[in-house]
Short mmCIF file of C-alpha atoms and ligand atoms in Angstrom, two decimals:
data_model
loop_
_atom_site.label_atom_id
_atom_site.label_comp_id
_atom_site.label_asym_id
_atom_site.label_seq_id
_atom_site.Cartn_x
_atom_site.Cartn_y
_atom_site.Cartn_z
CA MET A 1 -16.50 22.77 -6.10
CA VAL A 2 -18.20 20.74 -3.29
CA THR A 3 -20.99 23.62 -2.78
CA PHE A 4 -21.21 23.64 -6.44
CA LEU A 5 -22.35 19.72 -6.87
CA SER A 6 -24.64 19.84 -3.20
CA LEU A 7 -26.62 22.14 -5.31
CA LEU A 8 -26.82 20.13 -8.42
CA LEU A 9 -27.47 17.25 -5.59
CA THR A 10 -31.08 18.79 -4.47
CA PRO A 11 -32.97 15.36 -4.83
CA LEU A 12 -35.31 14.82 -8.03
CA PHE A 13 -37.83 14.08 -5.68
CA THR A 14 -40.89 16.35 -7.04
CA PRO A 15 -44.47 15.58 -8.05
CA SER A 16 -44.56 13.97 -11.50
CA SER A 17 -44.17 16.13 -14.32
CA HIS A 18 -47.35 16.84 -16.53
CA ALA A 19 -45.31 15.03 -19.60
CA ALA A 20 -44.72 12.23 -17.54
CA GLN A 21 -48.50 11.63 -16.44
CA GLU A 22 -48.92 11.80 -20.07
CA SER A 23 -46.96 9.19 -21.75
CA PRO A 24 -48.86 6.00 -22.90
CA HIS A 25 -47.25 3.89 -20.01
CA SER A 26 -48.05 6.28 -17.23
CA ILE A 27 -51.71 6.57 -18.70
CA SER A 28 -51.76 3.16 -18.26
CA PHE A 29 -50.15 2.30 -15.06
CA TYR A 30 -51.65 5.19 -12.91
CA PRO A 31 -55.37 5.67 -13.80
CA VAL A 32 -56.55 8.85 -12.22
CA ALA A 33 -60.21 7.68 -11.53
CA LEU A 34 -58.94 4.28 -10.21
CA ASN A 35 -59.76 5.22 -6.22
CA HIS A 36 -63.64 5.51 -7.37
CA THR A 37 -66.09 2.74 -8.20
CA THR A 38 -67.40 4.38 -11.56
CA TYR A 39 -63.88 3.64 -12.63
CA ILE A 40 -65.31 -0.12 -12.69
CA THR A 41 -68.57 0.74 -13.95
CA ASN A 42 -66.99 3.16 -17.08
CA ARG A 43 -67.11 1.14 -20.09
CA THR A 44 -65.50 3.60 -21.86
CA GLN A 45 -62.64 2.76 -19.59
CA GLY A 46 -62.07 -0.35 -21.37
CA THR A 47 -58.87 -1.79 -20.15
CA HIS A 48 -57.51 1.84 -19.34
CA GLY A 49 -54.56 1.62 -22.13
CA GLY A 50 -53.38 -2.19 -20.48
CA ILE A 51 -52.85 -5.51 -22.65
CA TYR A 52 -54.23 -8.76 -21.81
CA SER A 53 -53.06 -10.95 -24.41
CA ALA A 54 -50.40 -13.01 -24.88
CA PRO A 55 -48.75 -15.47 -27.63
CA VAL A 56 -49.15 -19.15 -26.68
CA HIS A 57 -45.89 -20.85 -26.99
CA ARG A 58 -43.33 -18.12 -27.20
CA ALA A 59 -42.53 -15.08 -25.52
CA SER A 60 -44.65 -11.75 -25.39
CA ASP A 61 -43.02 -9.49 -27.43
CA PRO A 62 -42.28 -6.15 -25.51
CA ASP A 63 -44.25 -3.21 -26.27
CA GLU A 64 -42.64 0.02 -27.27
CA ASN A 65 -44.16 1.86 -24.51
CA ASP A 66 -44.04 -0.31 -22.03
CA ARG A 67 -47.50 -0.38 -21.23
CA TYR A 68 -49.31 -2.07 -18.20
CA ASN A 69 -49.38 -5.60 -19.53
CA TYR A 70 -51.32 -8.09 -17.25
CA CYS A 71 -49.52 -11.22 -19.00
CA THR A 72 -46.01 -9.76 -19.17
CA MET A 73 -45.25 -6.72 -17.38
CA PRO A 74 -42.88 -4.67 -18.52
CA HIS A 75 -39.13 -4.86 -16.98
CA PRO A 76 -35.94 -3.09 -17.18
CA ARG A 77 -34.67 -3.97 -20.98
CA PRO A 78 -31.55 -2.32 -22.32
CA GLU A 79 -33.72 -0.48 -25.18
CA THR A 80 -35.49 1.74 -22.63
CA TYR A 81 -33.03 1.65 -19.63
CA VAL A 82 -31.07 5.02 -18.50
CA ALA A 83 -29.37 5.71 -15.31
CA PRO A 84 -30.91 8.52 -13.21
CA GLU A 85 -31.75 11.93 -14.86
CA PRO A 86 -29.08 13.90 -12.53
CA VAL A 87 -26.06 10.72 -13.44
CA ALA A 88 -27.20 10.58 -17.20
CA ASN A 89 -26.86 14.24 -17.89
CA GLY A 90 -23.48 14.23 -16.00
CA SER A 91 -24.40 16.71 -13.28
CA VAL A 92 -23.71 13.57 -10.60
CA ALA A 93 -21.02 11.20 -10.88
CA ALA A 94 -22.29 8.43 -9.28
CA THR A 95 -22.12 4.31 -9.66
CA LEU A 96 -24.53 1.68 -8.97
CA VAL A 97 -23.40 -0.37 -6.05
CA TYR A 98 -26.61 -2.44 -5.22
CA VAL A 99 -29.77 -3.73 -6.86
CA GLU A 100 -32.76 -5.37 -4.58
CA TYR A 101 -34.92 -6.75 -7.26
CA MET A 102 -38.33 -8.43 -6.83
CA GLN A 103 -40.57 -9.82 -9.29
CA ARG A 104 -43.83 -12.11 -9.40
CA HIS A 105 -43.82 -15.20 -11.11
CA GLN A 106 -44.30 -15.39 -15.25
CA ARG A 107 -47.67 -16.65 -16.56
CA ARG A 108 -49.53 -19.66 -15.98
CA THR A 109 -52.62 -21.53 -15.79
CA PRO A 110 -55.46 -20.49 -13.53
CA TYR A 111 -55.74 -20.98 -9.70
CA ASN A 112 -59.74 -21.10 -9.86
CA LEU A 113 -61.28 -23.40 -12.23
CA LEU A 114 -64.89 -22.80 -13.90
CA SER A 115 -67.24 -25.32 -15.14
CA GLU A 116 -66.74 -23.82 -18.57
CA LEU A 117 -67.33 -25.47 -21.95
CA GLN A 118 -64.43 -27.59 -22.76
CA ASP A 119 -63.26 -26.67 -25.88
CA GLN A 120 -60.02 -25.23 -25.45
CA GLU A 121 -58.35 -27.41 -22.76
CA TYR A 122 -55.43 -26.41 -21.21
CA THR A 123 -52.83 -28.75 -22.13
CA CYS A 124 -49.19 -28.33 -20.54
CA ASP A 125 -47.51 -31.07 -22.66
CA ASP A 126 -44.76 -28.54 -24.03
CA VAL A 127 -43.47 -27.92 -20.27
CA HIS A 128 -41.70 -30.42 -18.03
CA PRO A 129 -41.94 -29.67 -14.10
CA HIS A 130 -38.86 -31.36 -12.69
CA ILE A 131 -39.56 -33.01 -9.40
CA TYR A 132 -36.50 -34.69 -8.45
CA ALA A 133 -34.27 -34.61 -5.27
CA ALA A 134 -30.61 -35.08 -5.36
CA PRO A 135 -27.41 -35.61 -2.80
CA ALA A 136 -25.53 -32.90 -2.52
CA PRO A 137 -22.78 -33.75 -4.94
CA ASP A 138 -20.24 -36.06 -4.17
CA ASN A 139 -18.12 -38.93 -5.60
CA ASN A 140 -19.49 -41.65 -4.18
CA ASN A 141 -23.35 -41.40 -5.61
CA PRO A 142 -24.42 -40.85 -8.86
CA ALA A 143 -26.91 -37.36 -9.74
CA PRO A 144 -30.51 -38.87 -10.05
CA ILE A 145 -32.46 -39.11 -13.08
CA PRO A 146 -34.01 -35.72 -13.55
CA VAL A 147 -37.68 -37.14 -13.46
CA TYR A 148 -40.46 -34.57 -14.20
CA GLY A 149 -44.19 -34.40 -13.75
CA GLN A 150 -46.44 -35.28 -16.54
CA THR A 151 -50.29 -34.65 -15.69
CA TYR A 152 -52.75 -36.96 -16.95
CA THR A 153 -56.79 -37.20 -16.38
CA ASP A 154 -58.31 -41.41 -16.23
CA PRO A 155 -61.61 -41.29 -17.77
CA THR A 156 -62.68 -43.85 -14.91
CA ASN A 157 -62.19 -41.32 -11.87
CA PRO A 158 -65.53 -40.30 -11.02
CA PHE A 159 -64.56 -37.28 -10.12
CA LEU A 160 -63.64 -35.79 -13.41
CA THR A 161 -66.31 -33.06 -13.44
CA ASP A 162 -64.41 -31.24 -10.80
CA THR A 163 -61.63 -30.53 -12.67
CA ILE A 164 -60.56 -29.42 -16.37
CA PRO A 165 -59.77 -32.45 -18.50
CA GLY A 166 -56.01 -31.67 -19.99
CA THR A 167 -52.50 -31.90 -19.20
CA CYS A 168 -51.70 -29.01 -16.61
CA GLN A 169 -51.49 -29.30 -13.14
CA TYR A 170 -52.92 -26.16 -11.89
CA PRO A 171 -51.60 -23.24 -11.66
CA GLN A 172 -48.51 -24.76 -13.18
CA LEU A 173 -46.56 -22.23 -15.32
CA THR A 174 -47.31 -22.37 -19.33
CA LYS A 175 -44.17 -22.83 -22.00
CA GLY A 176 -45.02 -18.82 -22.67
CA GLY A 177 -44.61 -18.18 -19.20
CA ILE A 178 -40.84 -19.81 -18.95
CA LEU A 179 -40.03 -18.49 -22.16
CA ASP A 180 -40.82 -14.88 -21.00
CA GLY A 181 -38.83 -15.59 -17.91
CA TYR A 182 -35.67 -16.63 -20.53
CA ARG A 183 -36.18 -12.92 -21.89
CA HIS A 184 -37.02 -11.25 -18.74
CA GLY A 185 -33.63 -12.66 -17.81
CA ARG A 186 -31.74 -11.80 -20.62
CA ASP A 187 -32.85 -8.42 -20.63
CA LEU A 188 -31.62 -8.08 -16.94
CA ARG A 189 -28.29 -9.24 -17.78
CA ALA A 190 -27.83 -6.73 -20.66
CA VAL A 191 -29.57 -4.06 -18.10
CA TYR A 192 -27.18 -4.98 -14.64
CA GLY A 193 -24.65 -7.13 -15.99
CA GLY A 194 -21.09 -7.23 -17.22
CA ASN A 195 -19.83 -5.14 -13.93
CA SER A 196 -18.98 -5.63 -10.39
CA LEU A 197 -22.72 -6.23 -9.72
CA LEU A 198 -23.75 -9.30 -12.04
CA SER A 199 -20.94 -11.36 -13.00
CA GLU A 200 -21.37 -12.43 -16.59
CA THR A 201 -20.48 -16.19 -15.84
CA GLY A 202 -22.22 -17.26 -12.81
CA PRO A 203 -23.87 -16.19 -9.32
CA SER A 204 -20.85 -15.14 -6.90
CA SER A 205 -21.30 -14.72 -3.31
CA GLN A 206 -22.41 -11.42 -3.42
CA VAL A 207 -25.50 -12.55 -5.09
CA TRP A 208 -28.80 -13.56 -3.60
CA LEU A 209 -31.55 -15.73 -4.98
CA ARG A 210 -34.92 -16.60 -2.83
CA ALA A 211 -38.26 -17.80 -3.93
CA SER A 212 -41.38 -18.51 -2.15
CA SER A 213 -42.27 -22.05 -1.64
CA SER A 214 -44.52 -22.22 -4.52
CA ALA A 215 -43.51 -24.31 -7.88
CA LEU A 216 -44.52 -21.15 -9.75
CA THR A 217 -41.66 -19.07 -8.49
CA GLN A 218 -39.22 -21.50 -8.50
CA GLY A 219 -40.01 -22.83 -11.82
CA SER A 220 -39.87 -18.83 -12.79
CA ALA A 221 -36.20 -18.50 -10.93
CA GLY A 222 -34.99 -21.32 -13.33
CA ALA A 223 -36.02 -19.59 -16.36
CA VAL A 224 -35.03 -16.06 -15.51
CA LEU A 225 -31.45 -17.33 -14.34
CA ARG A 226 -30.96 -18.90 -17.42
CA GLY A 227 -31.71 -15.84 -19.04
CA LEU A 228 -29.05 -13.96 -16.60
CA TRP A 229 -25.75 -16.64 -16.87
CA PRO A 230 -26.64 -18.48 -20.45
CA ASP A 231 -23.52 -20.26 -20.17
CA TYR A 232 -23.62 -21.48 -16.65
CA ASN A 233 -23.78 -25.31 -15.98
CA GLY A 234 -23.97 -26.01 -12.43
CA GLY A 235 -26.85 -25.94 -9.90
CA ILE A 236 -27.72 -22.64 -8.19
CA ALA A 237 -29.30 -22.77 -4.70
CA LEU A 238 -32.40 -20.95 -4.39
CA ARG A 239 -32.85 -19.86 -1.32
CA ARG A 240 -36.15 -20.31 0.71
CA GLN A 241 -37.70 -19.91 4.25
CA THR A 242 -39.49 -22.54 6.10
CA GLU A 243 -42.73 -22.94 4.54
CA GLY A 244 -44.96 -22.44 7.78
CA ILE A 245 -42.96 -19.07 8.61
CA ASP A 246 -42.25 -17.48 5.13
CA THR A 247 -42.21 -13.95 5.16
CA VAL A 248 -43.44 -13.97 1.54
CA ASP A 249 -46.61 -15.52 0.17
CA SER A 250 -48.24 -14.96 3.57
CA GLY A 251 -46.23 -18.09 4.58
CA PHE A 252 -46.97 -16.91 8.58
CA THR A 253 -50.12 -17.75 10.33
CA CYS A 254 -51.61 -14.10 11.34
CA ALA A 255 -55.25 -13.96 12.53
CA ALA A 256 -55.31 -10.50 12.69
CA ARG A 257 -54.46 -10.46 9.26
CA GLU A 258 -57.40 -12.36 8.19
CA ARG A 259 -59.85 -10.07 10.74
CA MET A 260 -58.46 -7.21 9.16
CA LEU A 261 -59.22 -8.31 5.68
CA GLU A 262 -62.79 -9.46 6.77
CA GLN A 263 -63.02 -5.48 8.41
CA MET A 264 -62.13 -3.93 4.91
CA LYS A 265 -64.66 -5.93 3.33
CA ALA A 266 -67.10 -4.54 5.19
CA ALA A 267 -66.35 -1.23 4.84
CA ARG A 268 -69.06 0.98 3.15
CA VAL A 269 -66.76 1.85 0.30
CA TRP A 270 -66.13 -2.11 -0.45
CA ARG A 271 -69.71 -2.68 -0.32
CA GLU A 272 -70.40 0.07 -2.59
CA HIS A 273 -68.27 -1.81 -5.56
CA LEU A 274 -70.17 -4.97 -4.94
CA GLY A 275 -73.12 -2.87 -5.36
CA VAL A 276 -72.36 -1.34 -8.57
CA THR A 277 -71.24 -4.66 -9.76
CA MET A 278 -74.35 -6.80 -8.79
CA VAL A 279 -75.52 -7.37 -12.61
CA LEU A 280 -71.87 -8.66 -13.62
CA ARG A 281 -71.58 -10.85 -10.72
CA GLU A 282 -75.09 -12.20 -11.26
CA GLU A 283 -74.87 -12.64 -15.11
CA LEU A 284 -71.55 -14.38 -14.36
CA GLY A 285 -72.89 -16.59 -11.46
CA GLU A 286 -75.82 -17.72 -13.86
CA MET A 287 -73.68 -18.58 -16.73
CA PHE A 288 -71.39 -20.81 -14.75
CA ASP A 289 -73.73 -22.27 -11.90
CA ILE A 290 -72.02 -20.19 -9.09
CA SER A 291 -73.95 -19.37 -6.25
CA GLU A 292 -73.47 -16.81 -3.47
CA GLU A 293 -73.08 -19.83 -1.06
CA GLU A 294 -70.54 -21.64 -3.17
CA GLU A 295 -66.92 -22.26 -1.48
CA ASP A 296 -68.11 -19.38 0.80
CA GLY A 297 -69.07 -16.78 -1.61
CA ALA A 298 -65.29 -16.68 -2.95
CA TRP A 299 -66.31 -16.07 -6.43
CA MET A 300 -68.97 -13.42 -5.60
CA ASN A 301 -67.76 -11.47 -3.03
CA SER A 302 -64.47 -10.34 -4.69
CA PHE A 303 -63.19 -10.40 -8.26
CA ASP A 304 -60.17 -12.30 -7.70
CA HIS A 305 -61.67 -15.72 -8.93
CA PHE A 306 -63.14 -14.67 -12.20
CA ALA A 307 -60.39 -12.35 -13.07
CA ASP A 308 -57.94 -15.22 -12.90
CA ALA A 309 -59.96 -17.48 -14.37
CA PHE A 310 -60.31 -15.01 -17.58
CA GLN A 311 -56.74 -13.57 -17.29
CA ALA A 312 -55.06 -17.51 -17.39
CA ARG A 313 -56.86 -17.45 -20.47
CA VAL A 314 -56.32 -14.69 -22.64
CA CYS A 315 -52.90 -14.81 -21.47
CA ASN A 316 -52.14 -18.28 -22.77
CA GLY A 317 -53.52 -17.80 -26.14
CA TYR A 318 -57.15 -18.90 -25.54
CA GLY A 319 -60.82 -17.40 -26.07
CA LEU A 320 -62.84 -16.28 -22.78
CA PRO A 321 -64.55 -19.17 -21.49
CA CYS A 322 -67.71 -20.19 -22.29
CA ARG A 323 -70.58 -22.01 -20.11
CA ALA A 324 -70.51 -26.07 -20.33
CA LYS A 325 -73.15 -26.89 -22.80
CA LYS A 326 -76.71 -27.76 -21.19
CA GLU A 327 -79.73 -29.71 -21.97
CA GLY A 328 -81.18 -27.69 -25.36
CA GLU A 329 -78.18 -25.58 -25.84
CA LYS A 330 -76.18 -24.51 -29.17
CA GLU A 331 -72.67 -25.23 -28.42
CA GLY A 332 -70.76 -21.92 -27.31
CA GLU A 333 -73.93 -20.25 -26.60
CA ASN A 334 -73.38 -18.45 -23.41
CA CYS A 335 -69.80 -16.83 -23.45
CA VAL A 336 -67.96 -13.99 -21.64
CA THR A 337 -68.12 -10.80 -23.42
CA GLN A 338 -64.88 -8.53 -23.69
CA GLU A 339 -67.00 -5.89 -22.27
CA GLN A 340 -67.34 -8.26 -19.20
CA ALA A 341 -64.11 -9.30 -19.10
CA GLU A 342 -62.66 -5.51 -19.07
CA GLU A 343 -65.14 -4.63 -16.32
CA VAL A 344 -63.86 -8.00 -14.12
CA PHE A 345 -60.39 -6.72 -14.93
CA ARG A 346 -61.50 -3.15 -13.74
CA ALA A 347 -62.90 -4.33 -10.80
CA GLY A 348 -59.82 -6.58 -9.86
CA ASP A 349 -57.45 -3.44 -10.17
CA TRP A 350 -60.05 -1.15 -8.37
CA GLU A 351 -59.78 -3.96 -5.31
CA TRP A 352 -55.74 -3.92 -5.44
CA ASN A 353 -55.91 -0.33 -4.97
CA TYR A 354 -58.27 -0.65 -2.14
CA TRP A 355 -56.04 -3.00 -0.21
CA PHE A 356 -52.79 -1.35 -0.41
CA ARG A 357 -53.49 2.23 -1.25
CA GLY A 358 -57.10 3.42 -0.89
CA SER A 359 -58.54 1.83 2.48
CA ASP A 360 -58.21 3.87 5.77
CA LEU A 361 -56.54 0.14 6.94
CA ALA A 362 -54.27 0.20 3.96
CA LYS A 363 -51.20 0.98 6.05
CA GLU A 364 -52.06 -1.68 8.84
CA TYR A 365 -53.10 -4.36 6.22
CA ILE A 366 -49.38 -3.59 4.33
CA GLN A 367 -47.65 -4.24 7.96
CA LEU A 368 -49.36 -7.39 8.33
CA VAL A 369 -49.21 -9.00 5.00
CA GLY A 370 -45.68 -7.63 3.79
CA GLY A 371 -44.07 -5.91 7.00
CA LEU A 372 -41.50 -8.41 7.75
CA PHE A 373 -40.08 -8.97 4.06
CA ILE A 374 -40.22 -4.95 3.90
CA GLY A 375 -37.91 -5.16 7.00
CA GLU A 376 -35.62 -7.32 5.32
CA ILE A 377 -34.99 -5.20 2.45
CA VAL A 378 -34.87 -1.84 4.77
CA ARG A 379 -32.14 -3.96 6.94
CA ARG A 380 -30.17 -4.95 3.76
CA LEU A 381 -30.35 -1.08 2.54
CA GLU A 382 -28.84 0.00 5.70
CA GLY A 383 -26.34 -2.41 5.41
CA VAL A 384 -25.22 -0.76 2.24
CA VAL A 385 -25.47 2.72 4.19
CA GLU A 386 -22.93 1.08 6.76
CA GLY A 387 -20.29 -0.02 4.13
CA ARG A 388 -21.13 -3.84 5.05
CA PRO A 389 -23.44 -5.14 2.28
CA ASP A 390 -23.93 -8.94 2.29
CA TRP A 391 -24.13 -8.94 -0.89
CA VAL A 392 -24.73 -6.46 -4.02
CA TYR A 393 -27.65 -8.37 -5.73
CA SER A 394 -30.77 -9.65 -4.51
CA HIS A 395 -33.39 -11.01 -6.66
CA THR A 396 -36.54 -12.36 -5.01
CA PHE A 397 -39.20 -14.88 -6.98
CA MET A 398 -42.58 -14.22 -5.36
CA HIS A 399 -46.27 -13.51 -5.80
CA ASP A 400 -48.78 -10.36 -6.53
CA GLY A 401 -49.76 -10.77 -2.46
CA ASP A 402 -45.93 -9.53 -1.89
CA LEU A 403 -45.48 -6.59 -4.41
CA GLY A 404 -48.84 -5.29 -3.79
CA PRO A 405 -47.62 -4.24 -0.16
CA VAL A 406 -44.44 -3.09 -1.08
CA LEU A 407 -46.01 -1.05 -3.91
CA GLY A 408 -48.34 0.16 -1.12
CA ALA A 409 -45.58 0.95 0.95
CA LEU A 410 -43.88 3.09 -1.41
CA GLY A 411 -46.99 4.90 -1.69
CA ILE A 412 -47.98 4.03 -5.98
CA ARG A 413 -50.32 6.80 -7.13
CA ALA A 414 -52.55 4.20 -8.19
CA LEU A 415 -52.17 0.52 -8.15
CA ARG A 416 -53.51 -1.82 -10.73
CA TRP A 417 -53.24 -5.64 -9.85
CA PRO A 418 -49.55 -6.20 -10.67
CA GLY A 419 -49.44 -8.56 -13.41
CA MET A 420 -47.55 -11.65 -14.25
CA GLY A 421 -43.69 -10.90 -14.35
CA ALA A 422 -44.26 -7.67 -12.49
CA ASN A 423 -41.22 -6.22 -10.73
CA VAL A 424 -40.01 -3.86 -8.31
CA ALA A 425 -35.87 -2.95 -8.63
CA VAL A 426 -34.80 -0.76 -5.89
CA GLU A 427 -31.60 0.80 -7.14
CA VAL A 428 -28.56 2.11 -4.81
CA TRP A 429 -26.21 4.82 -6.38
CA ARG A 430 -23.15 5.79 -4.71
CA THR A 431 -22.17 9.49 -5.55
CA ASP A 432 -18.93 11.10 -4.89
CA GLY A 433 -18.93 12.71 -1.64
CA GLU A 434 -23.32 13.28 -1.04
CA GLY A 435 -23.51 9.50 0.09
CA PHE A 436 -25.83 7.13 -1.28
CA TYR A 437 -29.25 8.15 -3.36
CA ALA A 438 -32.13 5.81 -4.48
CA ARG A 439 -33.90 5.48 -7.58
CA VAL A 440 -36.99 2.80 -7.77
CA LEU A 441 -38.38 1.55 -10.79
CA TYR A 442 -41.76 -0.06 -11.07
CA SER A 443 -42.07 -2.45 -14.21
CA GLY A 444 -39.01 -1.35 -16.09
CA ARG A 445 -39.82 2.89 -15.38
CA THR A 446 -39.46 5.09 -12.57
CA VAL A 447 -42.52 4.52 -9.90
CA GLU A 448 -44.87 7.55 -9.70
CA THR A 449 -45.86 7.74 -5.94
CA ILE A 450 -47.61 10.17 -3.70
CA HIS A 451 -43.97 11.19 -2.27
CA GLY A 452 -43.16 12.15 -6.25
CA THR A 453 -41.47 10.22 -8.96
CA MET A 454 -38.28 8.61 -7.37
CA GLU A 455 -36.09 8.94 -9.74
CA TRP A 456 -33.23 10.44 -7.56
CA MET A 457 -33.68 10.26 -3.79
CA PRO A 458 -31.23 10.54 -0.66
CA LEU A 459 -31.44 6.60 0.24
CA GLY A 460 -32.17 7.94 3.93
CA GLU A 461 -35.67 9.31 2.61
CA LEU A 462 -36.69 5.93 1.40
CA LEU A 463 -35.43 4.16 4.11
CA GLU A 464 -37.79 6.69 6.54
CA ILE A 465 -40.90 5.96 3.70
CA LEU A 466 -40.49 1.97 4.01
CA GLY A 467 -39.60 1.75 7.51
CA GLY A 468 -43.37 3.35 8.52
CA PHE A 469 -44.34 -0.17 7.07
CA VAL A 470 -41.98 -2.32 9.28
CA PRO A 471 -44.18 -3.83 12.09
CA GLY A 472 -42.61 -3.58 15.59
CA ASP A 473 -43.84 -6.54 17.17
CA ILE A 474 -45.63 -8.48 14.55
CA VAL A 475 -45.90 -11.67 16.82
CA SER A 476 -48.22 -9.74 19.49
CA MET A 477 -49.59 -7.74 16.27
CA CYS A 478 -50.94 -10.85 14.52
CA GLU A 479 -52.32 -12.14 17.75
CA ASP A 480 -54.54 -9.66 18.41
C1 NAG B 1 -65.41 7.40 -18.26
O1 NAG B 1 -64.27 7.40 -18.93
C2 NAG B 1 -63.76 8.35 -19.61
C3 NAG B 1 -62.33 7.47 -20.42
O2 NAG B 1 -61.27 7.66 -19.52
C4 NAG B 1 -64.12 9.55 -19.03
O3 NAG B 1 -63.22 10.55 -20.19
C5 NAG B 1 -65.17 10.27 -18.64
O4 NAG B 1 -64.95 11.23 -17.85
C6 NAG B 1 -65.64 9.07 -17.72
N1 NAG B 1 -66.90 8.93 -17.52
C7 NAG B 1 -67.25 9.12 -16.01
C8 NAG B 1 -68.63 9.94 -15.63
O5 NAG B 1 -66.36 8.93 -14.76
C1 NAG B 2 -29.32 17.60 -14.84
O1 NAG B 2 -30.69 16.98 -14.34
C2 NAG B 2 -31.07 17.32 -13.00
C3 NAG B 2 -32.45 16.99 -12.58
O2 NAG B 2 -33.25 16.71 -13.86
C4 NAG B 2 -31.21 19.12 -13.27
O3 NAG B 2 -31.84 19.45 -12.55
C5 NAG B 2 -29.90 19.31 -13.98
O4 NAG B 2 -30.31 21.09 -13.85
C6 NAG B 2 -29.34 18.88 -15.45
N1 NAG B 2 -28.49 19.21 -15.02
C7 NAG B 2 -27.67 19.58 -16.66
C8 NAG B 2 -26.40 19.76 -16.65
O5 NAG B 2 -28.34 19.63 -17.99
C1 NAG B 3 -59.51 7.21 -1.99
O1 NAG B 3 -60.66 6.96 -1.70
C2 NAG B 3 -60.57 6.50 -0.42
C3 NAG B 3 -61.96 6.12 0.51
O2 NAG B 3 -62.16 4.64 -0.14
C4 NAG B 3 -60.76 8.10 0.29
O3 NAG B 3 -60.59 7.82 1.64
C5 NAG B 3 -59.53 8.63 -0.20
O4 NAG B 3 -59.50 10.09 0.44
C6 NAG B 3 -59.55 8.61 -1.74
N1 NAG B 3 -58.04 9.23 -2.48
C7 NAG B 3 -58.19 10.03 -3.59
C8 NAG B 3 -56.74 10.47 -3.91
O5 NAG B 3 -59.28 10.20 -3.81
#
């Protein structure tokens, strides 16, 4: 029986099958041409099967194929979730014993504001960002009033033109983002809840919840956790490291990290991507009065800012921006076209793939950006193997810049910009007699990597892959 079992337990860890590559999910998540700058300039690529729109005041509907959706990335949900193949078909008996879940915050307003036509101002009156502090509960003091922030602009403020009039504190979460969070949590409850992993009533001591220092991730946590525990009444401690040395969201200072980014931006292929997009960048720069020099060229030397400004609009029910009206111009005369926006999104995807997959320096860069966080995950997974897990469910609310390194370390076949609510689930399964196996999901489906599809692999192999990205002595690496 033992030999029979070991035969069946041959790791299902093979290059992705042709069928898997052709599903609408797979096509949209893993563009074959993403590694080449022609991906950016080839207009027939469009959004490459991706979705860039979301409803305003309600949650996004799940896409039946779980296609790439920048506004609301798919997540594990009961309609599509199945146990790993050998477990599902009964050839292996295994129990899910640990889940390491990490996600980007849900959708939000932009970080980067364009001097655009104010025909569709951002309004956030339908969101109450709470901002109160309370003494730890005791009998001597009442709880404080739950005050929340409400943003306004004063018409006499002489700096008004530096912002967008409206009622948002950029880049705050939008109502749609919060409602997406509820759904995200409800679906996770349906998939992982109701067993020893996640109790139905509220977080046990076996659950670890963590966020970055940002209001975006903390606000997302409140929404997602409500979905996880709809009837829970108490408060929940959301762990966070000290802001100046946080291992997520580039919390610790690291000169080498910044220098390496500069080095990556000096490479021939990076300059090539700027070359092939020169006309696009000039058109957009002219439209919004942005010069190469502005903010040290931040709008012009990568697609981060334009992509962010456009995504935040289309992901919250607004149209693409138009330039502010000038002398002699008609209203809405000069607007970003769908084609321009799609090229910006493709360029953004190309850049993410470059930083964490394509560049020769990707491995070192991942170590400097995400290596410490990856190291924390590795230690937790080792704890599971050694039979002394600290907890059985871990959920970290973080940023695109934290998911990129994790996906890069996994060796994802192609890395598009991890959109709002993007998530990775590392599942650890204990088999009868054969030790621990892992399955890794990216946005609800098994991740496709250069090592194969991570449907069923000995946990030790996963630890080996991730271990290569854990820096030895990051303090001296950062000084270099
Ligand atoms: C452009 O993209 C289309 C659609 O993906 C593809 O079929 C075509 O081969 C690409 N053309 C070039 C020149 O890369
Ligand atoms: C179950 O799935 C595994 C992995 O795909 C496969 O190797 C095995 O043959 C399947 N067993 C049965 C009984 O279908
Ligand atoms: C991706 O592009 C880099 C150069 O940026 C190159 O070194 C690498 O071999 C390419 N990978 C693939 C799979 O084409």
